[in-house]
Protein backbone atom coordinates (compact mmCIF):
# COMPACT_ATOMS: atom_id res chain seq x y z
CA UNK A 1 0.00 0.00 0.00
CA UNK A 2 1.19 3.47 -0.76
CA UNK A 3 -0.12 7.02 -0.71
CA UNK A 4 -1.84 6.43 -4.07
CA UNK A 5 -4.22 4.09 -2.28
CA UNK A 6 -5.39 6.86 0.06
CA UNK A 7 -8.18 8.01 -2.25
CA UNK A 8 -9.63 4.50 -2.46
CA UNK A 9 -9.48 4.11 1.31
CA UNK A 10 -11.11 7.52 1.81
CA UNK A 11 -13.90 6.56 -0.59
CA UNK A 12 -14.49 3.23 1.18
CA UNK A 13 -14.59 4.88 4.59
CA UNK A 14 -17.28 7.25 3.37
CA UNK A 15 -19.45 4.54 1.78
CA UNK A 16 -22.30 3.54 4.12
CA UNK A 17 -22.59 0.08 2.51
CA UNK A 18 -18.91 -0.68 3.10
CA UNK A 19 -18.95 0.65 6.65
CA UNK A 20 -22.34 -0.87 7.58
CA UNK A 21 -21.03 -3.44 10.08
CA UNK A 22 -17.70 -1.82 10.95
CA UNK A 23 -16.69 0.42 13.82
CA UNK A 24 -16.15 3.46 11.67
CA UNK A 25 -15.42 6.07 14.33
CA UNK A 26 -15.32 9.49 12.69
CA UNK A 27 -14.68 10.03 8.99
CA UNK A 28 -11.11 11.13 8.36
CA UNK A 29 -10.12 13.70 5.75
CA UNK A 30 -8.11 12.50 2.77
CA UNK A 31 -5.02 14.36 4.02
CA UNK A 32 -5.05 12.36 7.26
CA UNK A 33 -5.31 9.03 5.40
CA UNK A 34 -2.38 10.07 3.18
CA UNK A 35 -0.33 10.99 6.24
CA UNK A 36 -1.20 7.67 7.94
CA UNK A 37 -0.01 5.74 4.89
CA UNK A 38 3.18 7.78 4.64
CA UNK A 39 4.03 7.60 8.36
CA UNK A 40 2.71 4.13 9.17
CA UNK A 41 5.42 1.98 10.71
CA UNK A 42 6.61 -0.94 8.65
CA UNK A 43 4.95 -4.26 9.33
CA UNK A 44 6.34 -5.86 12.46
CA UNK A 45 5.42 -8.88 14.53
CA UNK A 46 2.74 -7.12 16.56
CA UNK A 47 0.91 -5.48 13.67
CA UNK A 48 0.80 -6.29 9.97
CA UNK A 49 -1.38 -4.63 7.33
CA UNK A 50 -1.71 -5.89 3.77
CA UNK A 51 -3.66 -4.62 0.84
CA UNK A 52 -5.98 -6.99 -1.01
CA UNK A 53 -5.61 -6.65 -4.77
CA UNK A 54 -7.80 -7.85 -7.59
CA UNK A 55 -6.07 -10.56 -9.59
CA UNK A 56 -4.30 -9.25 -12.71
CA UNK A 57 -5.52 -5.70 -12.12
CA UNK A 58 -3.06 -4.29 -9.57
CA UNK A 59 -6.03 -2.53 -7.99
CA UNK A 60 -6.43 -2.22 -4.24
CA UNK A 61 -9.84 -3.58 -3.26
CA UNK A 62 -9.48 -4.03 0.49
CA UNK A 63 -7.32 -4.42 3.58
CA UNK A 64 -6.48 -7.24 5.95
CA UNK A 65 -4.76 -6.81 9.30
CA UNK A 66 -3.30 -9.01 11.99
CA UNK A 67 -2.80 -6.87 15.06
CA UNK A 68 -2.16 -6.98 18.78
CA UNK A 69 -0.07 -10.10 18.26
CA UNK A 70 1.55 -11.34 21.43
CA UNK A 71 4.44 -13.76 20.97
CA UNK A 72 4.24 -14.90 24.59
CA UNK A 73 0.79 -16.39 24.07
CA UNK A 74 0.80 -16.78 20.27
CA UNK A 75 -2.46 -14.90 19.63
CA UNK A 76 -3.46 -12.07 17.29
CA UNK A 77 -6.64 -10.29 16.22
CA UNK A 78 -7.78 -10.15 12.61
CA UNK A 79 -9.67 -7.44 10.73
CA UNK A 80 -10.62 -7.47 7.07
CA UNK A 81 -12.69 -5.42 4.72
CA UNK A 82 -13.31 -5.18 1.01
CA UNK A 83 -14.01 -1.62 0.02
CA UNK A 84 -14.67 -2.16 -3.68
CA UNK A 85 -18.24 -3.44 -3.79
CA UNK A 86 -17.85 -4.74 -7.37
CA UNK A 87 -15.61 -7.46 -5.89
CA UNK A 88 -17.98 -8.60 -3.15
CA UNK A 89 -19.15 -12.20 -3.43
CA UNK A 90 -16.32 -13.20 -5.78
CA UNK A 91 -14.11 -15.10 -3.31
CA UNK A 92 -11.57 -12.37 -2.59
CA UNK A 93 -12.39 -12.15 1.13
CA UNK A 94 -12.18 -15.92 1.54
CA UNK A 95 -8.84 -16.04 -0.28
CA UNK A 96 -7.46 -13.12 1.74
CA UNK A 97 -8.61 -14.73 5.00
CA UNK A 98 -6.93 -18.02 4.18
CA UNK A 99 -3.74 -16.25 3.08
CA UNK A 100 -3.42 -14.02 6.16
CA UNK A 101 -4.25 -16.90 8.52
CA UNK A 102 -1.67 -19.12 6.83
CA UNK A 103 0.85 -16.27 7.18
CA UNK A 104 -0.04 -15.88 10.85
CA UNK A 105 0.37 -19.56 11.64
CA UNK A 106 3.41 -20.29 9.49
CA UNK A 107 5.45 -17.06 9.58
CA UNK A 108 4.36 -15.48 12.84
CA UNK A 109 4.06 -18.84 14.60
CA UNK A 110 0.70 -17.93 16.06
CA UNK A 111 -1.38 -20.50 17.87
CA UNK A 112 -4.70 -18.65 17.63
CA UNK A 113 -6.30 -15.88 15.58
CA UNK A 114 -9.44 -14.16 16.84
CA UNK A 115 -11.98 -11.71 15.47
CA UNK A 116 -15.32 -10.17 16.30
CA UNK A 117 -18.27 -9.83 13.94
CA UNK A 118 -21.70 -8.23 14.28
CA UNK A 119 -24.28 -11.01 14.49
CA UNK A 120 -26.24 -9.52 11.58
CA UNK A 121 -23.23 -9.48 9.22
CA UNK A 122 -24.19 -12.75 7.57
CA UNK A 123 -21.87 -12.47 4.55
CA UNK A 124 -18.78 -12.01 6.74
CA UNK A 125 -19.84 -14.86 9.02
CA UNK A 126 -20.14 -17.19 6.00
CA UNK A 127 -16.55 -16.36 5.03
CA UNK A 128 -15.27 -16.91 8.58
CA UNK A 129 -17.12 -20.22 8.88
CA UNK A 130 -15.79 -21.34 5.50
CA UNK A 131 -12.15 -20.90 6.54
CA UNK A 132 -12.69 -22.64 9.89
CA UNK A 133 -13.39 -19.95 12.50
CA UNK A 134 -15.52 -21.17 15.41
CA UNK A 135 -17.96 -19.04 17.39
CA UNK A 136 -16.64 -18.87 20.94
CA UNK A 137 -18.90 -16.34 22.56
CA UNK A 138 -21.42 -13.56 22.24
CA UNK A 139 -20.95 -9.96 23.34
CA UNK A 140 -24.35 -8.49 24.05
CA UNK A 141 -25.33 -5.10 22.62
CA UNK A 142 -21.83 -3.74 21.95
CA UNK A 143 -22.32 -2.38 18.42
CA UNK A 144 -24.65 0.51 17.63
CA UNK A 145 -25.93 1.34 14.16
CA UNK A 146 -28.92 3.38 13.06
CA UNK A 147 -30.13 3.85 16.64
CA UNK A 148 -30.16 0.11 17.37
CA UNK A 149 -27.85 -2.05 19.47
CA UNK A 150 -26.48 -5.32 18.05
CA UNK A 151 -24.63 -8.25 19.55
CA UNK A 152 -21.25 -9.42 18.29
CA UNK A 153 -19.79 -12.90 18.10
CA UNK A 154 -16.22 -13.58 19.12
CA UNK A 155 -14.68 -16.19 16.85
CA UNK A 156 -11.41 -18.04 16.95
CA UNK A 157 -9.25 -20.18 14.71
CA UNK A 158 -6.58 -22.42 16.18
CA UNK A 159 -3.46 -23.53 14.41
CA UNK A 160 -4.38 -26.62 12.40
CA UNK A 161 -8.06 -25.69 11.95
CA UNK A 162 -7.65 -23.60 8.79
CA UNK A 163 -9.70 -24.97 5.90
PDB file of C-alpha atoms in Angstrom:
ATOM      1  CA  UNK A   1       0.000   0.000   0.000  1.00  0.00           C
ATOM      2  CA  UNK A   2       1.193   3.473  -0.759  1.00  0.00           C
ATOM      3  CA  UNK A   3      -0.123   7.016  -0.714  1.00  0.00           C
ATOM      4  CA  UNK A   4      -1.841   6.427  -4.071  1.00  0.00           C
ATOM      5  CA  UNK A   5      -4.218   4.087  -2.277  1.00  0.00           C
ATOM      6  CA  UNK A   6      -5.390   6.864   0.064  1.00  0.00           C
ATOM      7  CA  UNK A   7      -8.176   8.005  -2.252  1.00  0.00           C
ATOM      8  CA  UNK A   8      -9.626   4.498  -2.465  1.00  0.00           C
ATOM      9  CA  UNK A   9      -9.479   4.109   1.314  1.00  0.00           C
ATOM     10  CA  UNK A  10     -11.108   7.518   1.815  1.00  0.00           C
ATOM     11  CA  UNK A  11     -13.901   6.563  -0.590  1.00  0.00           C
ATOM     12  CA  UNK A  12     -14.488   3.225   1.184  1.00  0.00           C
ATOM     13  CA  UNK A  13     -14.588   4.880   4.592  1.00  0.00           C
ATOM     14  CA  UNK A  14     -17.280   7.252   3.367  1.00  0.00           C
ATOM     15  CA  UNK A  15     -19.448   4.541   1.783  1.00  0.00           C
ATOM     16  CA  UNK A  16     -22.303   3.539   4.119  1.00  0.00           C
ATOM     17  CA  UNK A  17     -22.592   0.080   2.513  1.00  0.00           C
ATOM     18  CA  UNK A  18     -18.907  -0.680   3.098  1.00  0.00           C
ATOM     19  CA  UNK A  19     -18.951   0.649   6.645  1.00  0.00           C
ATOM     20  CA  UNK A  20     -22.338  -0.873   7.585  1.00  0.00           C
ATOM     21  CA  UNK A  21     -21.031  -3.436  10.079  1.00  0.00           C
ATOM     22  CA  UNK A  22     -17.702  -1.818  10.952  1.00  0.00           C
ATOM     23  CA  UNK A  23     -16.695   0.417  13.823  1.00  0.00           C
ATOM     24  CA  UNK A  24     -16.154   3.456  11.671  1.00  0.00           C
ATOM     25  CA  UNK A  25     -15.423   6.072  14.328  1.00  0.00           C
ATOM     26  CA  UNK A  26     -15.323   9.486  12.688  1.00  0.00           C
ATOM     27  CA  UNK A  27     -14.681  10.031   8.987  1.00  0.00           C
ATOM     28  CA  UNK A  28     -11.111  11.132   8.358  1.00  0.00           C
ATOM     29  CA  UNK A  29     -10.121  13.702   5.752  1.00  0.00           C
ATOM     30  CA  UNK A  30      -8.111  12.500   2.774  1.00  0.00           C
ATOM     31  CA  UNK A  31      -5.020  14.359   4.024  1.00  0.00           C
ATOM     32  CA  UNK A  32      -5.046  12.359   7.260  1.00  0.00           C
ATOM     33  CA  UNK A  33      -5.311   9.031   5.405  1.00  0.00           C
ATOM     34  CA  UNK A  34      -2.385  10.068   3.175  1.00  0.00           C
ATOM     35  CA  UNK A  35      -0.334  10.990   6.240  1.00  0.00           C
ATOM     36  CA  UNK A  36      -1.201   7.670   7.944  1.00  0.00           C
ATOM     37  CA  UNK A  37      -0.015   5.736   4.888  1.00  0.00           C
ATOM     38  CA  UNK A  38       3.178   7.784   4.645  1.00  0.00           C
ATOM     39  CA  UNK A  39       4.025   7.603   8.358  1.00  0.00           C
ATOM     40  CA  UNK A  40       2.707   4.133   9.174  1.00  0.00           C
ATOM     41  CA  UNK A  41       5.425   1.978  10.710  1.00  0.00           C
ATOM     42  CA  UNK A  42       6.610  -0.944   8.655  1.00  0.00           C
ATOM     43  CA  UNK A  43       4.949  -4.256   9.332  1.00  0.00           C
ATOM     44  CA  UNK A  44       6.343  -5.861  12.464  1.00  0.00           C
ATOM     45  CA  UNK A  45       5.416  -8.877  14.528  1.00  0.00           C
ATOM     46  CA  UNK A  46       2.739  -7.120  16.556  1.00  0.00           C
ATOM     47  CA  UNK A  47       0.905  -5.476  13.666  1.00  0.00           C
ATOM     48  CA  UNK A  48       0.798  -6.291   9.966  1.00  0.00           C
ATOM     49  CA  UNK A  49      -1.379  -4.631   7.325  1.00  0.00           C
ATOM     50  CA  UNK A  50      -1.706  -5.891   3.766  1.00  0.00           C
ATOM     51  CA  UNK A  51      -3.664  -4.622   0.842  1.00  0.00           C
ATOM     52  CA  UNK A  52      -5.983  -6.992  -1.011  1.00  0.00           C
ATOM     53  CA  UNK A  53      -5.610  -6.654  -4.768  1.00  0.00           C
ATOM     54  CA  UNK A  54      -7.799  -7.851  -7.586  1.00  0.00           C
ATOM     55  CA  UNK A  55      -6.072 -10.559  -9.591  1.00  0.00           C
ATOM     56  CA  UNK A  56      -4.303  -9.251 -12.710  1.00  0.00           C
ATOM     57  CA  UNK A  57      -5.521  -5.696 -12.119  1.00  0.00           C
ATOM     58  CA  UNK A  58      -3.060  -4.292  -9.569  1.00  0.00           C
ATOM     59  CA  UNK A  59      -6.026  -2.532  -7.991  1.00  0.00           C
ATOM     60  CA  UNK A  60      -6.425  -2.216  -4.235  1.00  0.00           C
ATOM     61  CA  UNK A  61      -9.840  -3.577  -3.260  1.00  0.00           C
ATOM     62  CA  UNK A  62      -9.482  -4.031   0.490  1.00  0.00           C
ATOM     63  CA  UNK A  63      -7.318  -4.422   3.577  1.00  0.00           C
ATOM     64  CA  UNK A  64      -6.484  -7.243   5.947  1.00  0.00           C
ATOM     65  CA  UNK A  65      -4.764  -6.807   9.302  1.00  0.00           C
ATOM     66  CA  UNK A  66      -3.296  -9.014  11.986  1.00  0.00           C
ATOM     67  CA  UNK A  67      -2.804  -6.865  15.059  1.00  0.00           C
ATOM     68  CA  UNK A  68      -2.164  -6.976  18.779  1.00  0.00           C
ATOM     69  CA  UNK A  69      -0.072 -10.102  18.256  1.00  0.00           C
ATOM     70  CA  UNK A  70       1.548 -11.339  21.433  1.00  0.00           C
ATOM     71  CA  UNK A  71       4.441 -13.760  20.967  1.00  0.00           C
ATOM     72  CA  UNK A  72       4.236 -14.898  24.589  1.00  0.00           C
ATOM     73  CA  UNK A  73       0.786 -16.390  24.068  1.00  0.00           C
ATOM     74  CA  UNK A  74       0.795 -16.777  20.265  1.00  0.00           C
ATOM     75  CA  UNK A  75      -2.457 -14.897  19.630  1.00  0.00           C
ATOM     76  CA  UNK A  76      -3.463 -12.075  17.287  1.00  0.00           C
ATOM     77  CA  UNK A  77      -6.635 -10.293  16.217  1.00  0.00           C
ATOM     78  CA  UNK A  78      -7.783 -10.153  12.612  1.00  0.00           C
ATOM     79  CA  UNK A  79      -9.674  -7.440  10.731  1.00  0.00           C
ATOM     80  CA  UNK A  80     -10.615  -7.467   7.069  1.00  0.00           C
ATOM     81  CA  UNK A  81     -12.694  -5.415   4.717  1.00  0.00           C
ATOM     82  CA  UNK A  82     -13.309  -5.182   1.015  1.00  0.00           C
ATOM     83  CA  UNK A  83     -14.014  -1.623   0.016  1.00  0.00           C
ATOM     84  CA  UNK A  84     -14.669  -2.156  -3.684  1.00  0.00           C
ATOM     85  CA  UNK A  85     -18.236  -3.438  -3.793  1.00  0.00           C
ATOM     86  CA  UNK A  86     -17.847  -4.742  -7.374  1.00  0.00           C
ATOM     87  CA  UNK A  87     -15.613  -7.461  -5.887  1.00  0.00           C
ATOM     88  CA  UNK A  88     -17.985  -8.598  -3.148  1.00  0.00           C
ATOM     89  CA  UNK A  89     -19.151 -12.201  -3.430  1.00  0.00           C
ATOM     90  CA  UNK A  90     -16.316 -13.201  -5.775  1.00  0.00           C
ATOM     91  CA  UNK A  91     -14.109 -15.099  -3.306  1.00  0.00           C
ATOM     92  CA  UNK A  92     -11.571 -12.367  -2.591  1.00  0.00           C
ATOM     93  CA  UNK A  93     -12.394 -12.146   1.130  1.00  0.00           C
ATOM     94  CA  UNK A  94     -12.181 -15.923   1.539  1.00  0.00           C
ATOM     95  CA  UNK A  95      -8.838 -16.042  -0.280  1.00  0.00           C
ATOM     96  CA  UNK A  96      -7.462 -13.119   1.738  1.00  0.00           C
ATOM     97  CA  UNK A  97      -8.612 -14.729   5.000  1.00  0.00           C
ATOM     98  CA  UNK A  98      -6.930 -18.018   4.178  1.00  0.00           C
ATOM     99  CA  UNK A  99      -3.743 -16.250   3.085  1.00  0.00           C
ATOM    100  CA  UNK A 100      -3.422 -14.018   6.163  1.00  0.00           C
ATOM    101  CA  UNK A 101      -4.248 -16.898   8.523  1.00  0.00           C
ATOM    102  CA  UNK A 102      -1.669 -19.124   6.835  1.00  0.00           C
ATOM    103  CA  UNK A 103       0.848 -16.274   7.178  1.00  0.00           C
ATOM    104  CA  UNK A 104      -0.037 -15.875  10.855  1.00  0.00           C
ATOM    105  CA  UNK A 105       0.366 -19.556  11.643  1.00  0.00           C
ATOM    106  CA  UNK A 106       3.410 -20.286   9.486  1.00  0.00           C
ATOM    107  CA  UNK A 107       5.449 -17.059   9.576  1.00  0.00           C
ATOM    108  CA  UNK A 108       4.364 -15.476  12.839  1.00  0.00           C
ATOM    109  CA  UNK A 109       4.061 -18.844  14.599  1.00  0.00           C
ATOM    110  CA  UNK A 110       0.699 -17.929  16.061  1.00  0.00           C
ATOM    111  CA  UNK A 111      -1.381 -20.501  17.874  1.00  0.00           C
ATOM    112  CA  UNK A 112      -4.699 -18.646  17.633  1.00  0.00           C
ATOM    113  CA  UNK A 113      -6.304 -15.880  15.582  1.00  0.00           C
ATOM    114  CA  UNK A 114      -9.443 -14.157  16.844  1.00  0.00           C
ATOM    115  CA  UNK A 115     -11.985 -11.709  15.473  1.00  0.00           C
ATOM    116  CA  UNK A 116     -15.324 -10.170  16.300  1.00  0.00           C
ATOM    117  CA  UNK A 117     -18.270  -9.829  13.942  1.00  0.00           C
ATOM    118  CA  UNK A 118     -21.696  -8.226  14.277  1.00  0.00           C
ATOM    119  CA  UNK A 119     -24.275 -11.015  14.494  1.00  0.00           C
ATOM    120  CA  UNK A 120     -26.235  -9.518  11.580  1.00  0.00           C
ATOM    121  CA  UNK A 121     -23.226  -9.477   9.218  1.00  0.00           C
ATOM    122  CA  UNK A 122     -24.186 -12.748   7.567  1.00  0.00           C
ATOM    123  CA  UNK A 123     -21.866 -12.475   4.553  1.00  0.00           C
ATOM    124  CA  UNK A 124     -18.785 -12.013   6.740  1.00  0.00           C
ATOM    125  CA  UNK A 125     -19.836 -14.857   9.022  1.00  0.00           C
ATOM    126  CA  UNK A 126     -20.136 -17.188   6.002  1.00  0.00           C
ATOM    127  CA  UNK A 127     -16.553 -16.364   5.028  1.00  0.00           C
ATOM    128  CA  UNK A 128     -15.271 -16.910   8.578  1.00  0.00           C
ATOM    129  CA  UNK A 129     -17.117 -20.218   8.883  1.00  0.00           C
ATOM    130  CA  UNK A 130     -15.792 -21.336   5.496  1.00  0.00           C
ATOM    131  CA  UNK A 131     -12.153 -20.897   6.537  1.00  0.00           C
ATOM    132  CA  UNK A 132     -12.686 -22.638   9.885  1.00  0.00           C
ATOM    133  CA  UNK A 133     -13.388 -19.954  12.502  1.00  0.00           C
ATOM    134  CA  UNK A 134     -15.516 -21.167  15.407  1.00  0.00           C
ATOM    135  CA  UNK A 135     -17.956 -19.037  17.391  1.00  0.00           C
ATOM    136  CA  UNK A 136     -16.637 -18.874  20.940  1.00  0.00           C
ATOM    137  CA  UNK A 137     -18.896 -16.339  22.563  1.00  0.00           C
ATOM    138  CA  UNK A 138     -21.420 -13.557  22.240  1.00  0.00           C
ATOM    139  CA  UNK A 139     -20.946  -9.959  23.336  1.00  0.00           C
ATOM    140  CA  UNK A 140     -24.350  -8.492  24.049  1.00  0.00           C
ATOM    141  CA  UNK A 141     -25.328  -5.100  22.624  1.00  0.00           C
ATOM    142  CA  UNK A 142     -21.833  -3.742  21.954  1.00  0.00           C
ATOM    143  CA  UNK A 143     -22.325  -2.384  18.423  1.00  0.00           C
ATOM    144  CA  UNK A 144     -24.649   0.508  17.627  1.00  0.00           C
ATOM    145  CA  UNK A 145     -25.927   1.336  14.160  1.00  0.00           C
ATOM    146  CA  UNK A 146     -28.921   3.380  13.061  1.00  0.00           C
ATOM    147  CA  UNK A 147     -30.132   3.846  16.636  1.00  0.00           C
ATOM    148  CA  UNK A 148     -30.161   0.115  17.366  1.00  0.00           C
ATOM    149  CA  UNK A 149     -27.850  -2.052  19.469  1.00  0.00           C
ATOM    150  CA  UNK A 150     -26.482  -5.321  18.049  1.00  0.00           C
ATOM    151  CA  UNK A 151     -24.630  -8.251  19.550  1.00  0.00           C
ATOM    152  CA  UNK A 152     -21.251  -9.417  18.289  1.00  0.00           C
ATOM    153  CA  UNK A 153     -19.787 -12.902  18.101  1.00  0.00           C
ATOM    154  CA  UNK A 154     -16.220 -13.576  19.117  1.00  0.00           C
ATOM    155  CA  UNK A 155     -14.685 -16.185  16.851  1.00  0.00           C
ATOM    156  CA  UNK A 156     -11.406 -18.040  16.950  1.00  0.00           C
ATOM    157  CA  UNK A 157      -9.252 -20.175  14.707  1.00  0.00           C
ATOM    158  CA  UNK A 158      -6.577 -22.422  16.180  1.00  0.00           C
ATOM    159  CA  UNK A 159      -3.456 -23.532  14.410  1.00  0.00           C
ATOM    160  CA  UNK A 160      -4.379 -26.619  12.399  1.00  0.00           C
ATOM    161  CA  UNK A 161      -8.062 -25.687  11.950  1.00  0.00           C
ATOM    162  CA  UNK A 162      -7.646 -23.599   8.787  1.00  0.00           C
ATOM    163  CA  UNK A 163      -9.701 -24.971   5.898  1.00  0.00           C
TER     164      UNK A 163
END
